[in-house]
């Protein structure tokens, strides 16, 4: 046994610091990980086909892209996302740790609270907004089934009607219940929701296609051409990647339970390029068929669902959209703040308690008021979203470029001054120095009207600048050691 092996053995058996280590933050044992390719695929099958994503994609038709332009935008975006998410997913599989712990590698055992906190704030806001959107669909369905309920949809308390409060709290409670059973229940719900969503959207697209006589309009009659078309395609592709800027950060929250790298790759191949092009085809069918029928440009699948003449089919379609939105919320907007809160308060919060705190915060911000205020959505959420690119750039540059994927997992949980990730009092000043200026640039590009043409690329601009700056100023003198965390690992859910 070499000196390095002896040193690694001692380090692996060291006792983690209670302020950094809990059951929920601990690495997962490699033996017993259950997430296979299908589970990874269902993650994307649920998340891609969300109401917000359909609204974004259908809006491209209104902006002047024809069907082929929409397909080209999603083909480019899916290739970029496949690369970014696969690299991010591999990090989770190798270490078995969630994102707040993963970011300790670059930012330090205490500095990691910065990226985890930013990611958590974005997620909590969108958790509330997505729940509100789903509750709106449920309210519409209930009024269609029971017209007498319409009288409860006119009053207002804190900006929300009585019926709106009832439907919001019902879906809010459902999500809290699912999360209270942990990641295993979330995995099971995803496995149920994914085929339901795909079947429903396929049926809706087929119904619209035949309703339009077996053909669709390929554009709105005045499509973009030449340079303007290609600029719009590039901007659409970039914005689609930005939408997933949250997921590329904390994909390791899920892949820490993946069986193998191959499972991540197979699930990503089917779930990202294949599934996203399938999504783009459905969008093209829906928008093109509706425009052919009446010259109207739709902005959401709910616009079509409302036109279904059969009440039973209307109910099935609406419930499928609600189930889908709940699945997306659990994946993209609930898990991240849970881990962030556990990381901030490891002595007092576990997965279940943090889930309840996240849900309460998502309620008290009255998300319907956020969603109905363009200023808040654009400046608060847009500004926070722009910060995710620089965070991603620093973390990825540290893990892949500097350390070459070598991680001393036990040292992610120690406050010892000699730990690999202690840096300076638990903070890495070089990572923060790379993050702050790149974040300022990204937010400026995203929010200042003068940079409107480049606003869609703010995530990329911030990520590239942060990665480049950190690669230049990072400390390479300490080297990087590869030590697994099996000795302190817990069973994967």
PDB file of N, CA and C in Angstrom, residues 316-412:
ATOM      1  N   UNK A 316     -60.286  14.918 -18.475  1.00  0.00           N
ATOM      2  CA  UNK A 316     -59.089  14.085 -18.540  1.00  0.00           C
ATOM      3  C   UNK A 316     -57.880  14.921 -18.953  1.00  0.00           C
ATOM      4  N   UNK A 317     -58.046  15.764 -19.978  1.00  0.00           N
ATOM      5  CA  UNK A 317     -56.942  16.593 -20.456  1.00  0.00           C
ATOM      6  C   UNK A 317     -56.492  17.587 -19.388  1.00  0.00           C
ATOM      7  N   UNK A 318     -57.448  18.179 -18.699  1.00  0.00           N
ATOM      8  CA  UNK A 318     -57.109  19.156 -17.669  1.00  0.00           C
ATOM      9  C   UNK A 318     -56.374  18.499 -16.499  1.00  0.00           C
ATOM     10  N   UNK A 319     -56.852  17.336 -16.075  1.00  0.00           N
ATOM     11  CA  UNK A 319     -56.209  16.629 -14.968  1.00  0.00           C
ATOM     12  C   UNK A 319     -54.804  16.186 -15.347  1.00  0.00           C
ATOM     13  N   UNK A 320     -54.622  15.811 -16.617  1.00  0.00           N
ATOM     14  CA  UNK A 320     -53.280  15.420 -17.071  1.00  0.00           C
ATOM     15  C   UNK A 320     -52.327  16.609 -17.015  1.00  0.00           C
ATOM     16  N   UNK A 321     -52.809  17.791 -17.422  1.00  0.00           N
ATOM     17  CA  UNK A 321     -51.968  18.989 -17.359  1.00  0.00           C
ATOM     18  C   UNK A 321     -51.633  19.350 -15.915  1.00  0.00           C
ATOM     19  N   UNK A 322     -52.588  19.140 -15.016  1.00  0.00           N
ATOM     20  CA  UNK A 322     -52.336  19.425 -13.601  1.00  0.00           C
ATOM     21  C   UNK A 322     -51.302  18.449 -13.046  1.00  0.00           C
ATOM     22  N   UNK A 323     -51.476  17.144 -13.361  1.00  0.00           N
ATOM     23  CA  UNK A 323     -50.515  16.135 -12.901  1.00  0.00           C
ATOM     24  C   UNK A 323     -49.118  16.444 -13.432  1.00  0.00           C
ATOM     25  N   UNK A 324     -49.059  16.908 -14.673  1.00  0.00           N
ATOM     26  CA  UNK A 324     -47.777  17.273 -15.284  1.00  0.00           C
ATOM     27  C   UNK A 324     -47.130  18.435 -14.541  1.00  0.00           C
ATOM     28  N   UNK A 325     -47.906  19.471 -14.269  1.00  0.00           N
ATOM     29  CA  UNK A 325     -47.350  20.651 -13.617  1.00  0.00           C
ATOM     30  C   UNK A 325     -46.850  20.325 -12.217  1.00  0.00           C
ATOM     31  N   UNK A 326     -47.569  19.461 -11.513  1.00  0.00           N
ATOM     32  CA  UNK A 326     -47.118  19.025 -10.193  1.00  0.00           C
ATOM     33  C   UNK A 326     -45.790  18.288 -10.308  1.00  0.00           C
ATOM     34  N   UNK A 327     -45.671  17.404 -11.311  1.00  0.00           N
ATOM     35  CA  UNK A 327     -44.421  16.660 -11.509  1.00  0.00           C
ATOM     36  C   UNK A 327     -43.253  17.608 -11.764  1.00  0.00           C
ATOM     37  N   UNK A 328     -43.472  18.601 -12.636  1.00  0.00           N
ATOM     38  CA  UNK A 328     -42.421  19.579 -12.950  1.00  0.00           C
ATOM     39  C   UNK A 328     -42.024  20.348 -11.698  1.00  0.00           C
ATOM     40  N   UNK A 329     -43.018  20.728 -10.915  1.00  0.00           N
ATOM     41  CA  UNK A 329     -42.743  21.494  -9.709  1.00  0.00           C
ATOM     42  C   UNK A 329     -41.908  20.696  -8.716  1.00  0.00           C
ATOM     43  N   UNK A 330     -42.256  19.433  -8.554  1.00  0.00           N
ATOM     44  CA  UNK A 330     -41.507  18.594  -7.623  1.00  0.00           C
ATOM     45  C   UNK A 330     -40.052  18.485  -8.054  1.00  0.00           C
ATOM     46  N   UNK A 331     -39.851  18.312  -9.352  1.00  0.00           N
ATOM     47  CA  UNK A 331     -38.507  18.086  -9.870  1.00  0.00           C
ATOM     48  C   UNK A 331     -37.662  19.351  -9.856  1.00  0.00           C
ATOM     49  N   UNK A 332     -38.196  20.406 -10.456  1.00  0.00           N
ATOM     50  CA  UNK A 332     -37.392  21.604 -10.703  1.00  0.00           C
ATOM     51  C   UNK A 332     -37.399  22.593  -9.545  1.00  0.00           C
ATOM     52  N   UNK A 333     -38.478  22.610  -8.773  1.00  0.00           N
ATOM     53  CA  UNK A 333     -38.648  23.718  -7.832  1.00  0.00           C
ATOM     54  C   UNK A 333     -38.855  23.323  -6.377  1.00  0.00           C
ATOM     55  N   UNK A 334     -38.869  22.038  -6.073  1.00  0.00           N
ATOM     56  CA  UNK A 334     -39.080  21.636  -4.696  1.00  0.00           C
ATOM     57  C   UNK A 334     -37.828  20.982  -4.102  1.00  0.00           C
ATOM     58  N   UNK A 335     -37.195  20.103  -4.866  1.00  0.00           N
ATOM     59  CA  UNK A 335     -36.032  19.384  -4.354  1.00  0.00           C
ATOM     60  C   UNK A 335     -34.876  20.335  -4.057  1.00  0.00           C
ATOM     61  N   UNK A 336     -34.615  21.286  -4.974  1.00  0.00           N
ATOM     62  CA  UNK A 336     -33.477  22.197  -4.804  1.00  0.00           C
ATOM     63  C   UNK A 336     -33.543  23.016  -3.510  1.00  0.00           C
ATOM     64  N   UNK A 337     -34.669  23.699  -3.206  1.00  0.00           N
ATOM     65  CA  UNK A 337     -34.684  24.463  -1.954  1.00  0.00           C
ATOM     66  C   UNK A 337     -34.658  23.587  -0.705  1.00  0.00           C
ATOM     67  N   UNK A 338     -35.145  22.349  -0.822  1.00  0.00           N
ATOM     68  CA  UNK A 338     -35.087  21.442   0.328  1.00  0.00           C
ATOM     69  C   UNK A 338     -33.629  21.186   0.705  1.00  0.00           C
ATOM     70  N   UNK A 339     -32.826  20.809  -0.279  1.00  0.00           N
ATOM     71  CA  UNK A 339     -31.412  20.554   0.002  1.00  0.00           C
ATOM     72  C   UNK A 339     -30.697  21.840   0.428  1.00  0.00           C
ATOM     73  N   UNK A 340     -31.086  22.968  -0.151  1.00  0.00           N
ATOM     74  CA  UNK A 340     -30.463  24.239   0.227  1.00  0.00           C
ATOM     75  C   UNK A 340     -30.749  24.580   1.691  1.00  0.00           C
ATOM     76  N   UNK A 341     -31.993  24.354   2.117  1.00  0.00           N
ATOM     77  CA  UNK A 341     -32.354  24.652   3.505  1.00  0.00           C
ATOM     78  C   UNK A 341     -31.696  23.680   4.481  1.00  0.00           C
ATOM     79  N   UNK A 342     -31.641  22.409   4.106  1.00  0.00           N
ATOM     80  CA  UNK A 342     -30.954  21.434   4.963  1.00  0.00           C
ATOM     81  C   UNK A 342     -29.480  21.819   5.105  1.00  0.00           C
ATOM     82  N   UNK A 343     -28.892  22.301   4.012  1.00  0.00           N
ATOM     83  CA  UNK A 343     -27.493  22.720   4.044  1.00  0.00           C
ATOM     84  C   UNK A 343     -27.294  23.949   4.930  1.00  0.00           C
ATOM     85  N   UNK A 344     -28.281  24.856   4.948  1.00  0.00           N
ATOM     86  CA  UNK A 344     -28.181  26.060   5.770  1.00  0.00           C
ATOM     87  C   UNK A 344     -28.419  25.764   7.249  1.00  0.00           C
ATOM     88  N   UNK A 345     -29.339  24.820   7.534  1.00  0.00           N
ATOM     89  CA  UNK A 345     -29.708  24.535   8.920  1.00  0.00           C
ATOM     90  C   UNK A 345     -29.670  23.025   9.175  1.00  0.00           C
ATOM     91  N   UNK A 346     -28.495  22.427   9.052  1.00  0.00           N
ATOM     92  CA  UNK A 346     -28.402  20.965   9.159  1.00  0.00           C
ATOM     93  C   UNK A 346     -28.769  20.410  10.527  1.00  0.00           C
ATOM     94  N   UNK A 347     -28.637  21.209  11.569  1.00  0.00           N
ATOM     95  CA  UNK A 347     -28.915  20.723  12.918  1.00  0.00           C
ATOM     96  C   UNK A 347     -30.400  20.698  13.234  1.00  0.00           C
ATOM     97  N   UNK A 348     -31.208  21.452  12.476  1.00  0.00           N
ATOM     98  CA  UNK A 348     -32.630  21.564  12.814  1.00  0.00           C
ATOM     99  C   UNK A 348     -33.582  21.096  11.722  1.00  0.00           C
ATOM    100  N   UNK A 349     -33.093  20.929  10.479  1.00  0.00           N
ATOM    101  CA  UNK A 349     -33.977  20.542   9.382  1.00  0.00           C
ATOM    102  C   UNK A 349     -33.529  19.234   8.751  1.00  0.00           C
ATOM    103  N   UNK A 350     -34.516  18.393   8.412  1.00  0.00           N
ATOM    104  CA  UNK A 350     -34.263  17.234   7.566  1.00  0.00           C
ATOM    105  C   UNK A 350     -35.067  17.410   6.286  1.00  0.00           C
ATOM    106  N   UNK A 351     -35.075  16.403   5.414  1.00  0.00           N
ATOM    107  CA  UNK A 351     -35.730  16.524   4.112  1.00  0.00           C
ATOM    108  C   UNK A 351     -37.200  16.910   4.263  1.00  0.00           C
ATOM    109  N   UNK A 352     -37.902  16.235   5.170  1.00  0.00           N
ATOM    110  CA  UNK A 352     -39.340  16.480   5.329  1.00  0.00           C
ATOM    111  C   UNK A 352     -39.607  17.874   5.889  1.00  0.00           C
ATOM    112  N   UNK A 353     -38.894  18.271   6.933  1.00  0.00           N
ATOM    113  CA  UNK A 353     -39.113  19.588   7.529  1.00  0.00           C
ATOM    114  C   UNK A 353     -38.744  20.707   6.561  1.00  0.00           C
ATOM    115  N   UNK A 354     -37.639  20.512   5.833  1.00  0.00           N
ATOM    116  CA  UNK A 354     -37.223  21.526   4.857  1.00  0.00           C
ATOM    117  C   UNK A 354     -38.248  21.645   3.740  1.00  0.00           C
ATOM    118  N   UNK A 355     -38.868  20.524   3.351  1.00  0.00           N
ATOM    119  CA  UNK A 355     -39.914  20.563   2.335  1.00  0.00           C
ATOM    120  C   UNK A 355     -41.088  21.405   2.796  1.00  0.00           C
ATOM    121  N   UNK A 356     -41.465  21.272   4.070  1.00  0.00           N
ATOM    122  CA  UNK A 356     -42.575  22.061   4.597  1.00  0.00           C
ATOM    123  C   UNK A 356     -42.216  23.543   4.652  1.00  0.00           C
ATOM    124  N   UNK A 357     -40.991  23.854   5.065  1.00  0.00           N
ATOM    125  CA  UNK A 357     -40.554  25.257   5.111  1.00  0.00           C
ATOM    126  C   UNK A 357     -40.565  25.860   3.703  1.00  0.00           C
ATOM    127  N   UNK A 358     -40.058  25.108   2.723  1.00  0.00           N
ATOM    128  CA  UNK A 358     -40.043  25.587   1.334  1.00  0.00           C
ATOM    129  C   UNK A 358     -41.459  25.864   0.843  1.00  0.00           C
ATOM    130  N   UNK A 359     -42.369  24.942   1.162  1.00  0.00           N
ATOM    131  CA  UNK A 359     -43.753  25.103   0.720  1.00  0.00           C
ATOM    132  C   UNK A 359     -44.404  26.322   1.364  1.00  0.00           C
ATOM    133  N   UNK A 360     -44.147  26.524   2.651  1.00  0.00           N
ATOM    134  CA  UNK A 360     -44.720  27.686   3.342  1.00  0.00           C
ATOM    135  C   UNK A 360     -44.193  28.982   2.738  1.00  0.00           C
ATOM    136  N   UNK A 361     -42.894  29.022   2.453  1.00  0.00           N
ATOM    137  CA  UNK A 361     -42.326  30.212   1.810  1.00  0.00           C
ATOM    138  C   UNK A 361     -42.939  30.440   0.434  1.00  0.00           C
ATOM    139  N   UNK A 362     -43.166  29.344  -0.296  1.00  0.00           N
ATOM    140  CA  UNK A 362     -43.792  29.462  -1.608  1.00  0.00           C
ATOM    141  C   UNK A 362     -45.222  29.939  -1.540  1.00  0.00           C
ATOM    142  N   UNK A 363     -45.848  29.808  -0.375  1.00  0.00           N
ATOM    143  CA  UNK A 363     -47.214  30.282  -0.167  1.00  0.00           C
ATOM    144  C   UNK A 363     -47.249  31.737   0.278  1.00  0.00           C
ATOM    145  N   UNK A 364     -46.397  32.098   1.251  1.00  0.00           N
ATOM    146  CA  UNK A 364     -46.479  33.439   1.832  1.00  0.00           C
ATOM    147  C   UNK A 364     -46.040  34.530   0.855  1.00  0.00           C
ATOM    148  N   UNK A 365     -45.320  34.183  -0.195  1.00  0.00           N
ATOM    149  CA  UNK A 365     -44.923  35.201  -1.175  1.00  0.00           C
ATOM    150  C   UNK A 365     -46.071  35.539  -2.114  1.00  0.00           C
ATOM    151  N   UNK A 366     -47.243  34.926  -1.904  1.00  0.00           N
ATOM    152  CA  UNK A 366     -48.410  35.094  -2.786  1.00  0.00           C
ATOM    153  C   UNK A 366     -47.989  35.078  -4.263  1.00  0.00           C
ATOM    154  N   UNK A 367     -47.653  33.901  -4.773  1.00  0.00           N
ATOM    155  CA  UNK A 367     -47.040  33.799  -6.108  1.00  0.00           C
ATOM    156  C   UNK A 367     -47.905  34.323  -7.246  1.00  0.00           C
ATOM    157  N   UNK A 368     -49.247  34.349  -7.063  1.00  0.00           N
ATOM    158  CA  UNK A 368     -50.101  34.888  -8.119  1.00  0.00           C
ATOM    159  C   UNK A 368     -49.820  36.375  -8.324  1.00  0.00           C
ATOM    160  N   UNK A 369     -49.481  37.084  -7.245  1.00  0.00           N
ATOM    161  CA  UNK A 369     -49.130  38.498  -7.387  1.00  0.00           C
ATOM    162  C   UNK A 369     -47.780  38.663  -8.078  1.00  0.00           C
ATOM    163  N   UNK A 370     -46.841  37.749  -7.792  1.00  0.00           N
ATOM    164  CA  UNK A 370     -45.556  37.781  -8.492  1.00  0.00           C
ATOM    165  C   UNK A 370     -45.755  37.567  -9.982  1.00  0.00           C
ATOM    166  N   UNK A 371     -46.527  36.514 -10.313  1.00  0.00           N
ATOM    167  CA  UNK A 371     -46.712  36.143 -11.715  1.00  0.00           C
ATOM    168  C   UNK A 371     -47.433  37.243 -12.499  1.00  0.00           C
ATOM    169  N   UNK A 372     -48.339  37.929 -11.847  1.00  0.00           N
ATOM    170  CA  UNK A 372     -49.122  38.970 -12.524  1.00  0.00           C
ATOM    171  C   UNK A 372     -48.431  40.325 -12.526  1.00  0.00           C
ATOM    172  N   UNK A 373     -47.183  40.370 -12.024  1.00  0.00           N
ATOM    173  CA  UNK A 373     -46.402  41.614 -12.037  1.00  0.00           C
ATOM    174  C   UNK A 373     -45.191  41.435 -12.948  1.00  0.00           C
ATOM    175  N   UNK A 374     -45.245  41.925 -14.180  1.00  0.00           N
ATOM    176  CA  UNK A 374     -44.111  41.781 -15.095  1.00  0.00           C
ATOM    177  C   UNK A 374     -42.815  42.347 -14.536  1.00  0.00           C
ATOM    178  N   UNK A 375     -42.907  43.422 -13.750  1.00  0.00           N
ATOM    179  CA  UNK A 375     -41.697  44.031 -13.186  1.00  0.00           C
ATOM    180  C   UNK A 375     -41.005  43.058 -12.239  1.00  0.00           C
ATOM    181  N   UNK A 376     -41.802  42.428 -11.366  1.00  0.00           N
ATOM    182  CA  UNK A 376     -41.225  41.484 -10.404  1.00  0.00           C
ATOM    183  C   UNK A 376     -40.629  40.281 -11.123  1.00  0.00           C
ATOM    184  N   UNK A 377     -41.396  39.719 -12.065  1.00  0.00           N
ATOM    185  CA  UNK A 377     -40.931  38.527 -12.776  1.00  0.00           C
ATOM    186  C   UNK A 377     -39.658  38.825 -13.562  1.00  0.00           C
ATOM    187  N   UNK A 378     -39.654  39.935 -14.279  1.00  0.00           N
ATOM    188  CA  UNK A 378     -38.515  40.252 -15.139  1.00  0.00           C
ATOM    189  C   UNK A 378     -37.271  40.647 -14.349  1.00  0.00           C
ATOM    190  N   UNK A 379     -37.464  41.471 -13.319  1.00  0.00           N
ATOM    191  CA  UNK A 379     -36.293  42.003 -12.623  1.00  0.00           C
ATOM    192  C   UNK A 379     -35.834  41.113 -11.463  1.00  0.00           C
ATOM    193  N   UNK A 380     -36.765  40.638 -10.656  1.00  0.00           N
ATOM    194  CA  UNK A 380     -36.362  39.807  -9.527  1.00  0.00           C
ATOM    195  C   UNK A 380     -35.967  38.407  -9.980  1.00  0.00           C
ATOM    196  N   UNK A 381     -36.905  37.716 -10.632  1.00  0.00           N
ATOM    197  CA  UNK A 381     -36.616  36.353 -11.072  1.00  0.00           C
ATOM    198  C   UNK A 381     -35.633  36.334 -12.233  1.00  0.00           C
ATOM    199  N   UNK A 382     -35.740  37.310 -13.138  1.00  0.00           N
ATOM    200  CA  UNK A 382     -34.794  37.382 -14.246  1.00  0.00           C
ATOM    201  C   UNK A 382     -33.384  37.643 -13.765  1.00  0.00           C
ATOM    202  N   UNK A 383     -33.266  38.537 -12.770  1.00  0.00           N
ATOM    203  CA  UNK A 383     -31.947  38.824 -12.221  1.00  0.00           C
ATOM    204  C   UNK A 383     -31.347  37.640 -11.494  1.00  0.00           C
ATOM    205  N   UNK A 384     -32.157  36.951 -10.686  1.00  0.00           N
ATOM    206  CA  UNK A 384     -31.668  35.768  -9.995  1.00  0.00           C
ATOM    207  C   UNK A 384     -31.287  34.673 -10.979  1.00  0.00           C
ATOM    208  N   UNK A 385     -32.114  34.522 -12.030  1.00  0.00           N
ATOM    209  CA  UNK A 385     -31.820  33.505 -13.036  1.00  0.00           C
ATOM    210  C   UNK A 385     -30.501  33.750 -13.733  1.00  0.00           C
ATOM    211  N   UNK A 386     -30.180  35.028 -13.954  1.00  0.00           N
ATOM    212  CA  UNK A 386     -28.920  35.361 -14.621  1.00  0.00           C
ATOM    213  C   UNK A 386     -27.714  34.989 -13.767  1.00  0.00           C
ATOM    214  N   UNK A 387     -27.906  34.885 -12.444  1.00  0.00           N
ATOM    215  CA  UNK A 387     -26.801  34.508 -11.557  1.00  0.00           C
ATOM    216  C   UNK A 387     -26.432  33.030 -11.679  1.00  0.00           C
ATOM    217  N   UNK A 388     -27.348  32.231 -12.192  1.00  0.00           N
ATOM    218  CA  UNK A 388     -27.104  30.789 -12.242  1.00  0.00           C
ATOM    219  C   UNK A 388     -26.004  30.423 -13.232  1.00  0.00           C
ATOM    220  N   UNK A 389     -25.877  31.176 -14.316  1.00  0.00           N
ATOM    221  CA  UNK A 389     -24.827  30.902 -15.302  1.00  0.00           C
ATOM    222  C   UNK A 389     -23.430  31.016 -14.711  1.00  0.00           C
ATOM    223  N   UNK A 390     -23.098  32.143 -14.040  1.00  0.00           N
ATOM    224  CA  UNK A 390     -21.775  32.256 -13.412  1.00  0.00           C
ATOM    225  C   UNK A 390     -21.522  31.185 -12.354  1.00  0.00           C
ATOM    226  N   UNK A 391     -22.530  30.831 -11.593  1.00  0.00           N
ATOM    227  CA  UNK A 391     -22.365  29.756 -10.602  1.00  0.00           C
ATOM    228  C   UNK A 391     -21.992  28.452 -11.292  1.00  0.00           C
ATOM    229  N   UNK A 392     -22.695  28.152 -12.366  1.00  0.00           N
ATOM    230  CA  UNK A 392     -22.419  26.933 -13.121  1.00  0.00           C
ATOM    231  C   UNK A 392     -21.003  26.967 -13.687  1.00  0.00           C
ATOM    232  N   UNK A 393     -20.589  28.125 -14.200  1.00  0.00           N
ATOM    233  CA  UNK A 393     -19.258  28.250 -14.780  1.00  0.00           C
ATOM    234  C   UNK A 393     -18.158  27.975 -13.775  1.00  0.00           C
ATOM    235  N   UNK A 394     -18.296  28.506 -12.553  1.00  0.00           N
ATOM    236  CA  UNK A 394     -17.275  28.292 -11.525  1.00  0.00           C
ATOM    237  C   UNK A 394     -17.227  26.831 -11.097  1.00  0.00           C
ATOM    238  N   UNK A 395     -18.393  26.242 -10.830  1.00  0.00           N
ATOM    239  CA  UNK A 395     -18.441  24.851 -10.358  1.00  0.00           C
ATOM    240  C   UNK A 395     -17.885  23.893 -11.407  1.00  0.00           C
ATOM    241  N   UNK A 396     -18.282  24.074 -12.660  1.00  0.00           N
ATOM    242  CA  UNK A 396     -17.831  23.161 -13.708  1.00  0.00           C
ATOM    243  C   UNK A 396     -16.343  23.328 -14.008  1.00  0.00           C
ATOM    244  N   UNK A 397     -15.858  24.576 -13.998  1.00  0.00           N
ATOM    245  CA  UNK A 397     -14.431  24.804 -14.245  1.00  0.00           C
ATOM    246  C   UNK A 397     -13.597  24.172 -13.142  1.00  0.00           C
ATOM    247  N   UNK A 398     -14.054  24.285 -11.904  1.00  0.00           N
ATOM    248  CA  UNK A 398     -13.311  23.712 -10.787  1.00  0.00           C
ATOM    249  C   UNK A 398     -13.281  22.184 -10.875  1.00  0.00           C
ATOM    250  N   UNK A 399     -14.440  21.582 -11.151  1.00  0.00           N
ATOM    251  CA  UNK A 399     -14.544  20.122 -11.134  1.00  0.00           C
ATOM    252  C   UNK A 399     -13.862  19.484 -12.340  1.00  0.00           C
ATOM    253  N   UNK A 400     -14.134  19.986 -13.543  1.00  0.00           N
ATOM    254  CA  UNK A 400     -13.655  19.320 -14.762  1.00  0.00           C
ATOM    255  C   UNK A 400     -12.290  19.817 -15.222  1.00  0.00           C
ATOM    256  N   UNK A 401     -12.041  21.130 -15.164  1.00  0.00           N
ATOM    257  CA  UNK A 401     -10.792  21.667 -15.690  1.00  0.00           C
ATOM    258  C   UNK A 401      -9.649  21.593 -14.685  1.00  0.00           C
ATOM    259  N   UNK A 402      -9.920  21.983 -13.433  1.00  0.00           N
ATOM    260  CA  UNK A 402      -8.846  22.023 -12.448  1.00  0.00           C
ATOM    261  C   UNK A 402      -8.611  20.665 -11.795  1.00  0.00           C
ATOM    262  N   UNK A 403      -9.680  20.043 -11.310  1.00  0.00           N
ATOM    263  CA  UNK A 403      -9.530  18.802 -10.545  1.00  0.00           C
ATOM    264  C   UNK A 403      -9.609  17.557 -11.401  1.00  0.00           C
ATOM    265  N   UNK A 404     -10.040  17.708 -12.656  1.00  0.00           N
ATOM    266  CA  UNK A 404     -10.167  16.552 -13.540  1.00  0.00           C
ATOM    267  C   UNK A 404     -11.026  15.464 -12.895  1.00  0.00           C
ATOM    268  N   UNK A 405     -12.104  15.894 -12.250  1.00  0.00           N
ATOM    269  CA  UNK A 405     -13.111  15.045 -11.603  1.00  0.00           C
ATOM    270  C   UNK A 405     -12.570  14.283 -10.390  1.00  0.00           C
ATOM    271  N   UNK A 406     -11.456  14.708  -9.828  1.00  0.00           N
ATOM    272  CA  UNK A 406     -10.919  14.075  -8.614  1.00  0.00           C
ATOM    273  C   UNK A 406     -11.460  14.830  -7.391  1.00  0.00           C
ATOM    274  N   UNK A 407     -12.168  14.108  -6.535  1.00  0.00           N
ATOM    275  CA  UNK A 407     -12.821  14.730  -5.381  1.00  0.00           C
ATOM    276  C   UNK A 407     -12.527  13.930  -4.115  1.00  0.00           C
ATOM    277  N   UNK A 408     -12.171  14.628  -3.077  1.00  0.00           N
ATOM    278  CA  UNK A 408     -11.971  14.023  -1.757  1.00  0.00           C
ATOM    279  C   UNK A 408     -13.296  14.166  -1.004  1.00  0.00           C
ATOM    280  N   UNK A 409     -14.194  13.216  -1.194  1.00  0.00           N
ATOM    281  CA  UNK A 409     -15.559  13.336  -0.679  1.00  0.00           C
ATOM    282  C   UNK A 409     -15.615  13.527   0.835  1.00  0.00           C
ATOM    283  N   UNK A 410     -14.869  12.763   1.658  1.00  0.00           N
ATOM    284  CA  UNK A 410     -14.949  12.994   3.110  1.00  0.00           C
ATOM    285  C   UNK A 410     -14.608  14.424   3.520  1.00  0.00           C
ATOM    286  N   UNK A 411     -13.726  15.086   2.775  1.00  0.00           N
ATOM    287  CA  UNK A 411     -13.341  16.449   3.140  1.00  0.00           C
ATOM    288  C   UNK A 411     -14.426  17.479   2.813  1.00  0.00           C
ATOM    289  N   UNK A 412     -15.467  17.069   2.099  1.00  0.00           N
ATOM    290  CA  UNK A 412     -16.606  17.949   1.870  1.00  0.00           C
ATOM    291  C   UNK A 412     -17.433  18.127   3.141  1.00  0.00           C
TER     292      UNK A 412
END
